[in-house]
CSV table of N, CA and C in Angstrom, one decimal:
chain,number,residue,atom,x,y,z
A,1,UNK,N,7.4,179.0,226.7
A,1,UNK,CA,8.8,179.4,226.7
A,1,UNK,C,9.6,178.5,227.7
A,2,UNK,N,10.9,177.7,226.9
A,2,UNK,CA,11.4,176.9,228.1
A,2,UNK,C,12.2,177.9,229.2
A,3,UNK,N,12.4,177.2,230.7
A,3,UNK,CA,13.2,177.7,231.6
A,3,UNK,C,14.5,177.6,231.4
A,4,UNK,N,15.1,178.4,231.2
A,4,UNK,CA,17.3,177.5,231.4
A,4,UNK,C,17.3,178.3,232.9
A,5,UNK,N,18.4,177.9,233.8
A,5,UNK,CA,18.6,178.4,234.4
A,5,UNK,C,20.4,178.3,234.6
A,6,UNK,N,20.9,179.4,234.6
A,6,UNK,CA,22.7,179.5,234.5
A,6,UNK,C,22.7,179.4,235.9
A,7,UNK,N,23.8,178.6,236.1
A,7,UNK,CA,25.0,178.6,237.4
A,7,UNK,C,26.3,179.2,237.2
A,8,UNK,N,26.1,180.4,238.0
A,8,UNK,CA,27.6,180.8,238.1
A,8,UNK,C,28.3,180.7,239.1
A,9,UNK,N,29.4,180.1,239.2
A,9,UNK,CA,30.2,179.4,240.5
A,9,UNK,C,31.1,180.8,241.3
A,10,UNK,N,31.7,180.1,242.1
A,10,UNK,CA,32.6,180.8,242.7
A,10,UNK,C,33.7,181.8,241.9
A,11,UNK,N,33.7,183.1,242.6
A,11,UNK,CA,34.7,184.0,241.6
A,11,UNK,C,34.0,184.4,240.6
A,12,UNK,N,32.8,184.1,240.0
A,12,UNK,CA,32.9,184.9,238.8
A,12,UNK,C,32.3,186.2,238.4
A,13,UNK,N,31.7,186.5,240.0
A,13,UNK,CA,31.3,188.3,240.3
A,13,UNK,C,32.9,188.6,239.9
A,14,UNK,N,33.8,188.7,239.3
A,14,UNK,CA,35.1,188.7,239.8
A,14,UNK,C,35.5,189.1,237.6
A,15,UNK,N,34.7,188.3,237.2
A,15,UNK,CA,35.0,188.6,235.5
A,15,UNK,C,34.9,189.5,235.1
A,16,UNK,N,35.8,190.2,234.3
A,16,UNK,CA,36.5,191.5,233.6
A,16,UNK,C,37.3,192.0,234.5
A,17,UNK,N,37.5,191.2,235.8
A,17,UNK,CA,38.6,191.7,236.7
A,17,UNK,C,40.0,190.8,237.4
A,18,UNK,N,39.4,189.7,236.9
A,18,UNK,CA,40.1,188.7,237.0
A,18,UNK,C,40.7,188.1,236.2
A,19,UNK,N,42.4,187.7,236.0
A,19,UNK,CA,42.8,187.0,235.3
A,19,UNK,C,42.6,187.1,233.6
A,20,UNK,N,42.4,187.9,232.9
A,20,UNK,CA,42.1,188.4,232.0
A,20,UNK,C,42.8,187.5,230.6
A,21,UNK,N,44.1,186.6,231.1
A,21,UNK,CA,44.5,186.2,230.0
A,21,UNK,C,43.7,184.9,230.2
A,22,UNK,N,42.9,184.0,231.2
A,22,UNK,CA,42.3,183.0,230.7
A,22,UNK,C,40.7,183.0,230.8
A,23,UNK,N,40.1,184.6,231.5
A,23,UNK,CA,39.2,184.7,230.9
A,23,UNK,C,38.6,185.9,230.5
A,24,UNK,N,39.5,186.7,229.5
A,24,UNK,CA,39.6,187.9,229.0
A,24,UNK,C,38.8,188.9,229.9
A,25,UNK,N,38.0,189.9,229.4
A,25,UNK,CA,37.7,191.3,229.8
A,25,UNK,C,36.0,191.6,230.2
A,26,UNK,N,35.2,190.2,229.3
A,26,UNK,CA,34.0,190.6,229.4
A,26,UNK,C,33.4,190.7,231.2
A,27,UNK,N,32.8,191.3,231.7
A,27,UNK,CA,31.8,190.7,233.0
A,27,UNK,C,30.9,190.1,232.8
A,28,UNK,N,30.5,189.8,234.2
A,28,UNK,CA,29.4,188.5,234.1
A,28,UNK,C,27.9,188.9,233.9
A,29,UNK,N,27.7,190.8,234.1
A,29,UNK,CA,27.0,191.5,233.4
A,29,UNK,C,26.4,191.1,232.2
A,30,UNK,N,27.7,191.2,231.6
A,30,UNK,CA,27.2,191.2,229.8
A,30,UNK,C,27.2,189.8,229.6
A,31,UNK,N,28.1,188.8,230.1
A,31,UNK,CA,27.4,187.1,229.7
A,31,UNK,C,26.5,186.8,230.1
A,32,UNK,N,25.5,187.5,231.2
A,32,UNK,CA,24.2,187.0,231.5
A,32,UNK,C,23.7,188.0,230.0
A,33,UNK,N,23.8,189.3,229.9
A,33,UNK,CA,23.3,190.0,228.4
A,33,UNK,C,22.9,188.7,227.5
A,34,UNK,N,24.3,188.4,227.7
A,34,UNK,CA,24.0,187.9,226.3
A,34,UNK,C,23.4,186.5,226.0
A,35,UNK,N,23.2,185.8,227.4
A,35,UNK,CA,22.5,184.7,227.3
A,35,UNK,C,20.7,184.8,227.0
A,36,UNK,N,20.5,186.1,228.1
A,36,UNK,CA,19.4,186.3,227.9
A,36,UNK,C,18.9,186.8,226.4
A,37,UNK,N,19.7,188.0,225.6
A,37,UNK,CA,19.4,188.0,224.5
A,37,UNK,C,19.4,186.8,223.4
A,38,UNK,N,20.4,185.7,223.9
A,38,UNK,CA,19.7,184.5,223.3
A,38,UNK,C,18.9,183.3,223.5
A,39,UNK,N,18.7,183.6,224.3
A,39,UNK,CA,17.9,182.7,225.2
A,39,UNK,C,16.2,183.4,224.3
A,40,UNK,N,16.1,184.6,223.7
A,40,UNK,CA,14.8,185.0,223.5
A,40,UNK,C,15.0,184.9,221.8
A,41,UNK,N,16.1,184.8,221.3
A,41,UNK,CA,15.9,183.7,219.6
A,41,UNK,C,15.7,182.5,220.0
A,42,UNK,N,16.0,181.9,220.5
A,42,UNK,CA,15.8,180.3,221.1
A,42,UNK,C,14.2,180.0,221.9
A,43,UNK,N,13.4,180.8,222.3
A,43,UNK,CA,12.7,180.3,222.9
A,43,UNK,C,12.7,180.3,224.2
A,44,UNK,N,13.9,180.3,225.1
A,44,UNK,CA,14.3,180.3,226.3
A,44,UNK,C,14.3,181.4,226.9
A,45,UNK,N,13.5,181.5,227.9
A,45,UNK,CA,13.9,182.6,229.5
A,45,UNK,C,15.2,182.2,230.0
A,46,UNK,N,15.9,182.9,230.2
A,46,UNK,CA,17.1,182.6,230.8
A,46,UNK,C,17.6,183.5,232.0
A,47,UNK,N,17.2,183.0,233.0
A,47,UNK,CA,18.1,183.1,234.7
A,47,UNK,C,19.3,182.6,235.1
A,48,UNK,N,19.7,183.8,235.6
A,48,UNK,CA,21.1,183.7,235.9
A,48,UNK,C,21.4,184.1,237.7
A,49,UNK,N,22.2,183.0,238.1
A,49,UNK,CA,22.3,183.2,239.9
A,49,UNK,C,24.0,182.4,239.8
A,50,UNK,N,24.4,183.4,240.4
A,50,UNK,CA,26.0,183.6,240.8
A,50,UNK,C,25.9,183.9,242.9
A,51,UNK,N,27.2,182.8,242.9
A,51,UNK,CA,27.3,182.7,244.6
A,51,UNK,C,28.8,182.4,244.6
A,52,UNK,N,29.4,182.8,245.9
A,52,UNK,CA,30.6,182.3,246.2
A,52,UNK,C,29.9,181.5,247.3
A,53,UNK,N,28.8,180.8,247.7
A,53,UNK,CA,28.5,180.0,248.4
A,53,UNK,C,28.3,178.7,248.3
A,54,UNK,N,29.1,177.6,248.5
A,54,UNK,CA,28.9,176.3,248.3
A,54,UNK,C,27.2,175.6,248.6
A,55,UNK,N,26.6,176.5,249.7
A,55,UNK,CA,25.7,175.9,250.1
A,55,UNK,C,24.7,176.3,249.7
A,56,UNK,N,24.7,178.0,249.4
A,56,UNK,CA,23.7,178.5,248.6
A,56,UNK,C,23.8,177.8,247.0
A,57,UNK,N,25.1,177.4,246.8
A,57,UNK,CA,24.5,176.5,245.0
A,57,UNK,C,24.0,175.8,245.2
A,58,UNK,N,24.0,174.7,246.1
A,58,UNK,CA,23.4,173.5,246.3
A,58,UNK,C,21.6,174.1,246.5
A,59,UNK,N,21.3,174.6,247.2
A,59,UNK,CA,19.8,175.3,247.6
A,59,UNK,C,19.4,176.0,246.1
A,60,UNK,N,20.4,176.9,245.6
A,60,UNK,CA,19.6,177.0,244.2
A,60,UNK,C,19.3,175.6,243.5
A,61,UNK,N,20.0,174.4,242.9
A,61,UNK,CA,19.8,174.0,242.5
A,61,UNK,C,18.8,172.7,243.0
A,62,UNK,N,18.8,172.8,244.2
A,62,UNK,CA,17.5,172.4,244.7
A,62,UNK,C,16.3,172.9,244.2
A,63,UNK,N,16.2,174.3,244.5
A,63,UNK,CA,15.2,175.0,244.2
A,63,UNK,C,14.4,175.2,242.3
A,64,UNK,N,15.6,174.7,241.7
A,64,UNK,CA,15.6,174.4,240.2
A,64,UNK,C,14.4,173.2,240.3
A,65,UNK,N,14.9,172.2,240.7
A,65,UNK,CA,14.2,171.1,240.9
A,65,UNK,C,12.7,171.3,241.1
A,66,UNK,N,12.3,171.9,241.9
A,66,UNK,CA,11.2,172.2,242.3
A,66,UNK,C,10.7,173.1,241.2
A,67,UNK,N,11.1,173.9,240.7
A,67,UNK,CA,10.9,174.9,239.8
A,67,UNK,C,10.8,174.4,238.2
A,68,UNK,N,10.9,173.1,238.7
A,68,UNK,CA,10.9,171.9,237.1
A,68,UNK,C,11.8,173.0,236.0
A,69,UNK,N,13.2,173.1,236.3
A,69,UNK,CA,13.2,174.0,235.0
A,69,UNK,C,14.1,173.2,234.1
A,70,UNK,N,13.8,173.4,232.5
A,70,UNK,CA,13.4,172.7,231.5
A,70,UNK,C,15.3,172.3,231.5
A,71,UNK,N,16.1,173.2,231.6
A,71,UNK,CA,17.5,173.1,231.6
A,71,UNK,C,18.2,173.6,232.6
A,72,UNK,N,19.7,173.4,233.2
A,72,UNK,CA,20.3,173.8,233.8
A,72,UNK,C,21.3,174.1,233.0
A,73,UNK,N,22.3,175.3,233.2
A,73,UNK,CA,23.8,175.4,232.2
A,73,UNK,C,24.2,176.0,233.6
A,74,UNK,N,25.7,175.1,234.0
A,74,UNK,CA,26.7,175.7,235.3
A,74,UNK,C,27.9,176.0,234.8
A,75,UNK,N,28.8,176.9,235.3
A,75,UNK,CA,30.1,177.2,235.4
A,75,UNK,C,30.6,177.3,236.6
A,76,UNK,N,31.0,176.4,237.4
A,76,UNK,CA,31.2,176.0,238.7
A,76,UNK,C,32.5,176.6,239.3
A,77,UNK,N,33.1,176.8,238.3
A,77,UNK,CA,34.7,177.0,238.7
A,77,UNK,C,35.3,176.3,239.2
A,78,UNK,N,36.2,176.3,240.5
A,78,UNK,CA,37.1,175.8,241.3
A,78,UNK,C,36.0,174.9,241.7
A,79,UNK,N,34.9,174.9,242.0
A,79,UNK,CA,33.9,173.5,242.4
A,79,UNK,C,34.0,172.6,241.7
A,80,UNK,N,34.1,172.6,240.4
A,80,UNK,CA,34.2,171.3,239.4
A,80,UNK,C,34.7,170.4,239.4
A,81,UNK,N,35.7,170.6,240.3
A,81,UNK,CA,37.2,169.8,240.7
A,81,UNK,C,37.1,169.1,241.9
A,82,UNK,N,36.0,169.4,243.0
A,82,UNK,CA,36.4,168.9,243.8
A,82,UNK,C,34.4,168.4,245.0
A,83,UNK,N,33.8,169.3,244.6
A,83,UNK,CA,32.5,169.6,245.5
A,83,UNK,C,31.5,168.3,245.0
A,84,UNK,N,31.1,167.7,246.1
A,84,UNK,CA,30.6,166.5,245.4
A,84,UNK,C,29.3,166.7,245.9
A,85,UNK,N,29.4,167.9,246.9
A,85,UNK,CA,28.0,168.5,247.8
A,85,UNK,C,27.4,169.1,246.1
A,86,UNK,N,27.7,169.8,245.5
A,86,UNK,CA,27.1,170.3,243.9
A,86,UNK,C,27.1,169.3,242.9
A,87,UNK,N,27.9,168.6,243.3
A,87,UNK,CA,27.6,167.2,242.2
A,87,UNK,C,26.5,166.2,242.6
A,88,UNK,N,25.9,166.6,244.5
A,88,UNK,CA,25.2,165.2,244.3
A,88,UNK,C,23.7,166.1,243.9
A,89,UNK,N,24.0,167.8,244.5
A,89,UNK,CA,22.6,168.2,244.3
A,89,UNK,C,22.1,168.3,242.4
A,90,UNK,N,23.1,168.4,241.7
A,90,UNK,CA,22.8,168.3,240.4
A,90,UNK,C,22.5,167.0,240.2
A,91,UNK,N,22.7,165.7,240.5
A,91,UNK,CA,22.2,164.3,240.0
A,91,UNK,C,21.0,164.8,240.5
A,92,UNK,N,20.5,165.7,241.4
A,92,UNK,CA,18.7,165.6,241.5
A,92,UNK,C,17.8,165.8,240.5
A,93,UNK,N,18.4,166.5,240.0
A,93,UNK,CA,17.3,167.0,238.7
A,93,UNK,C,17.6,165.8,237.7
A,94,UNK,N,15.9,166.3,237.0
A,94,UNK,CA,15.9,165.9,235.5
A,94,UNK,C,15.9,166.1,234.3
A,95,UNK,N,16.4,167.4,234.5
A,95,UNK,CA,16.4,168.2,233.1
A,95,UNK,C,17.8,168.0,232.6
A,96,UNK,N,18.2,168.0,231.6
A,96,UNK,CA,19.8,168.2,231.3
A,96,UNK,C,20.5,169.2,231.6
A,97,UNK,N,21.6,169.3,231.9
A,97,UNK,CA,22.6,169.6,232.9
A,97,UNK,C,23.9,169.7,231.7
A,98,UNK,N,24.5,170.9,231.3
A,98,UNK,CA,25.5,171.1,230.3
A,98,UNK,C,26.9,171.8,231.6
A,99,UNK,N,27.8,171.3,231.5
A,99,UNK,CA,28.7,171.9,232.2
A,99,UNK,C,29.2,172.7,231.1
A,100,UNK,N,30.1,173.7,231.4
A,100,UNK,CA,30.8,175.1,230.9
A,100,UNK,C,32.3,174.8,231.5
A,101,UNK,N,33.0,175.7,230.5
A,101,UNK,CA,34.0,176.8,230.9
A,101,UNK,C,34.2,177.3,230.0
A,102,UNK,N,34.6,178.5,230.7
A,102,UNK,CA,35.4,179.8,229.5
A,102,UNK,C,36.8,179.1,228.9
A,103,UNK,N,37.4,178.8,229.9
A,103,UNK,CA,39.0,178.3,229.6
A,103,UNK,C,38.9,176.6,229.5
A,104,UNK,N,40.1,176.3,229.0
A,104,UNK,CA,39.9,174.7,228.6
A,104,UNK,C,40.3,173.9,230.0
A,105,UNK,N,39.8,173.9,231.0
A,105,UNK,CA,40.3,173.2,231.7
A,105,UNK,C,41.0,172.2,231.3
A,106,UNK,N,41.3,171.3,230.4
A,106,UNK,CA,41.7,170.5,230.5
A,106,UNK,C,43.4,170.5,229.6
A,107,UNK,N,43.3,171.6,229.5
A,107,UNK,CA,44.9,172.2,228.9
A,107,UNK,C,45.3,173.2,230.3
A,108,UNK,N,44.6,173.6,231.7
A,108,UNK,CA,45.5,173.7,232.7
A,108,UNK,C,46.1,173.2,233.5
A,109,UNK,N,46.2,173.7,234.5
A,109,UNK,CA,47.1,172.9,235.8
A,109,UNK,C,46.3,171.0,235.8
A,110,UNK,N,46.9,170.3,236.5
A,110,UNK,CA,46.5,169.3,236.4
A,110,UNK,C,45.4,168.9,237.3
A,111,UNK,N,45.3,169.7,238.4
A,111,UNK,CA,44.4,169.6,239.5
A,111,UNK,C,42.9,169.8,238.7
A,112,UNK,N,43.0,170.7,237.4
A,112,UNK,CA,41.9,171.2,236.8
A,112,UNK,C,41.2,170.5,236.0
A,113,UNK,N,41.8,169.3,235.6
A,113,UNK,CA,41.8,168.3,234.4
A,113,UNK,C,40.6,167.4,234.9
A,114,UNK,N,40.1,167.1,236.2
A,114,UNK,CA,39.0,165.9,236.4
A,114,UNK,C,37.9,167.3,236.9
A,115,UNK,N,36.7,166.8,236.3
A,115,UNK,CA,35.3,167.6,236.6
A,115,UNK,C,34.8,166.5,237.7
A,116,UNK,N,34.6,166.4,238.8
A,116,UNK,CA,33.3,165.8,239.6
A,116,UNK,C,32.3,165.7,239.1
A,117,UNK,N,31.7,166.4,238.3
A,117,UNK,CA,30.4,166.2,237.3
A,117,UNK,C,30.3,165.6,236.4
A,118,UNK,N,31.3,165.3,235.5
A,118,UNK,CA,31.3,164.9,234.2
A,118,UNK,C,30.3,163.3,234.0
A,119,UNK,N,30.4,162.3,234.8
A,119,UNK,CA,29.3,161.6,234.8
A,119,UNK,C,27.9,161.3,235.0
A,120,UNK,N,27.6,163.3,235.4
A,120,UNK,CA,26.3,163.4,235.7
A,120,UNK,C,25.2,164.2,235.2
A,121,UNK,N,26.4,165.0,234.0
A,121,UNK,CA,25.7,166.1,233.5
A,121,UNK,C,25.8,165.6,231.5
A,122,UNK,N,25.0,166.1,230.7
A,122,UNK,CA,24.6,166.0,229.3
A,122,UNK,C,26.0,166.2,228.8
A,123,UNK,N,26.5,166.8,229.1
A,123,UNK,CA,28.2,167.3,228.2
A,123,UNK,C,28.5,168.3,228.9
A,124,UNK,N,29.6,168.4,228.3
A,124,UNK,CA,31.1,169.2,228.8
A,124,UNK,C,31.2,170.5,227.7
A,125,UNK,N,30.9,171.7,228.0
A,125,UNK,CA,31.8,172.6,226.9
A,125,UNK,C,32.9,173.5,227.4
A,126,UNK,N,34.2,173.5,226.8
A,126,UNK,CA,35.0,174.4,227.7
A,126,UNK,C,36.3,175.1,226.6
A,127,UNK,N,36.5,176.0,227.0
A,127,UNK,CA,37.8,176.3,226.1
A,127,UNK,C,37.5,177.7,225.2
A,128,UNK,N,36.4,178.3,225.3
A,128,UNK,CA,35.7,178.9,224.0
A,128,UNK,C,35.5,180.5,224.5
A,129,UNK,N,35.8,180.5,225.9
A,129,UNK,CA,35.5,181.9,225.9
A,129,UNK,C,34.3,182.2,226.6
A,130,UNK,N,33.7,183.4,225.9
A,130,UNK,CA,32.3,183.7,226.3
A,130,UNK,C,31.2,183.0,225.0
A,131,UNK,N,31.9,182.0,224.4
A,131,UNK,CA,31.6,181.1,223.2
A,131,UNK,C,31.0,180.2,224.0
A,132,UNK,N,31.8,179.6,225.1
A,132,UNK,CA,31.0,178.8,225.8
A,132,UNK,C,30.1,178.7,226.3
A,133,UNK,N,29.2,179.7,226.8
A,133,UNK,CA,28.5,180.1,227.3
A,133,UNK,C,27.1,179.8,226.4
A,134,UNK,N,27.4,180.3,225.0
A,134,UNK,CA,26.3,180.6,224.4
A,134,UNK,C,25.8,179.4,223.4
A,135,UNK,N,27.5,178.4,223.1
A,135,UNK,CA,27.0,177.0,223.1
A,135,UNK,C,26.7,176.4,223.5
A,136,UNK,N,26.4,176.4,224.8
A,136,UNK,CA,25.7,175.8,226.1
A,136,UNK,C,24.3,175.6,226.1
A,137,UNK,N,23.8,176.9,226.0
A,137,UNK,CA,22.7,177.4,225.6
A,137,UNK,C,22.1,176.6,224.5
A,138,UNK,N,22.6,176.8,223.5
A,138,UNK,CA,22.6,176.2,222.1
A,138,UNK,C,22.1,175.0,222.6
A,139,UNK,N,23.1,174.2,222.9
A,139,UNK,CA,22.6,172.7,223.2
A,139,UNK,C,21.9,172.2,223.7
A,140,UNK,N,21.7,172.8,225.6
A,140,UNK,CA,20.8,172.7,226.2
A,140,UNK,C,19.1,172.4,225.6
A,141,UNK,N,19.1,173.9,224.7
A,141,UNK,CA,17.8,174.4,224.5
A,141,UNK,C,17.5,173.3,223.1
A,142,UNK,N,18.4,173.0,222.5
A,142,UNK,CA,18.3,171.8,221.6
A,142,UNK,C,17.8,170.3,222.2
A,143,UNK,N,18.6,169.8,223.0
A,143,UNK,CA,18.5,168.6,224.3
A,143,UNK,C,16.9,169.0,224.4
A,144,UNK,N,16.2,169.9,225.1
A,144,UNK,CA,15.2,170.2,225.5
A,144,UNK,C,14.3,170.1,224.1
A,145,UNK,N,14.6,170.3,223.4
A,145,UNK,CA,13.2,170.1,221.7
A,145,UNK,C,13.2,168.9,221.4
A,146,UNK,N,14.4,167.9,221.7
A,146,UNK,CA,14.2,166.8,220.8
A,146,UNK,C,13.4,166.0,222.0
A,147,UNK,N,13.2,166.3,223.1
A,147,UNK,CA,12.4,165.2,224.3
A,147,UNK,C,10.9,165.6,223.7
């Protein structure tokens, strides 16, 4: 069974309570639900670790590393934009690396428009909701069969 392992960034203990028009009502409860319930049609275990700690993401995804796991899928938030402390611990690994978002960053504010990651990770999925999440998944675990 492959490993995925989800990053959830800053703020998103905070979903179904936050901001609802750009990322509706679900919690981060039921997106991990529902990763993990796909993650078991797919073949994938899927772990889910959420921090508002800059330094604890960096340490989980250290800890990935070591944990050889087969994929990583992050939703970084407000990090994506700017943390290069999460961007350099993600060039560590070697597994593929799918960035997320719920909302399209790149139809908001303009501060939201550049990802720090985007030249380090397998692809970009954003704009879709809690769609994103689960095309993530999709891909990752796809990325991971064709090696």
């Amino acid at each position: 069974m492959k490993k995925v392992l989800m990053l959830h960034g800053i703020n998103h203990n905070m979903f179904g309570k936050r901001d609802p028009v750009q990322y509706g009502t679900i919690t981060l409860a039921e997106i991990d639900a529902r990763l993990q319930a796909l993650g078991v049609e797919l073949g994938a275990r899927v772990e889910s670790f959420q921090t508002n700690s800059e330094a604890q993401m960096c340490e989980r995804i250290h800890r990935a590393f070591e944990e050889r796991q087969d994929a990583v899928l992050i939703n970084a938030g407000a990090w994506t934009h700017y943390s290069y402390g999460i961007r350099d611990a993600l060039a560590i690994l070697v597994c593929p690396v799918v960035e997320l978002h719920m909302s399209n960053i790149h139809a908001r504010e303009p501060f939201r428009h550049q990802s720090v990651f985007a030249e380090i990770v397998k692809g970009q999925i954003s704009g879709f909701g809690i769609q994103s999440y689960l095309l993530a998944l999709r891909a990752a675990v796809a990325e991971v069969d064709t090696k």
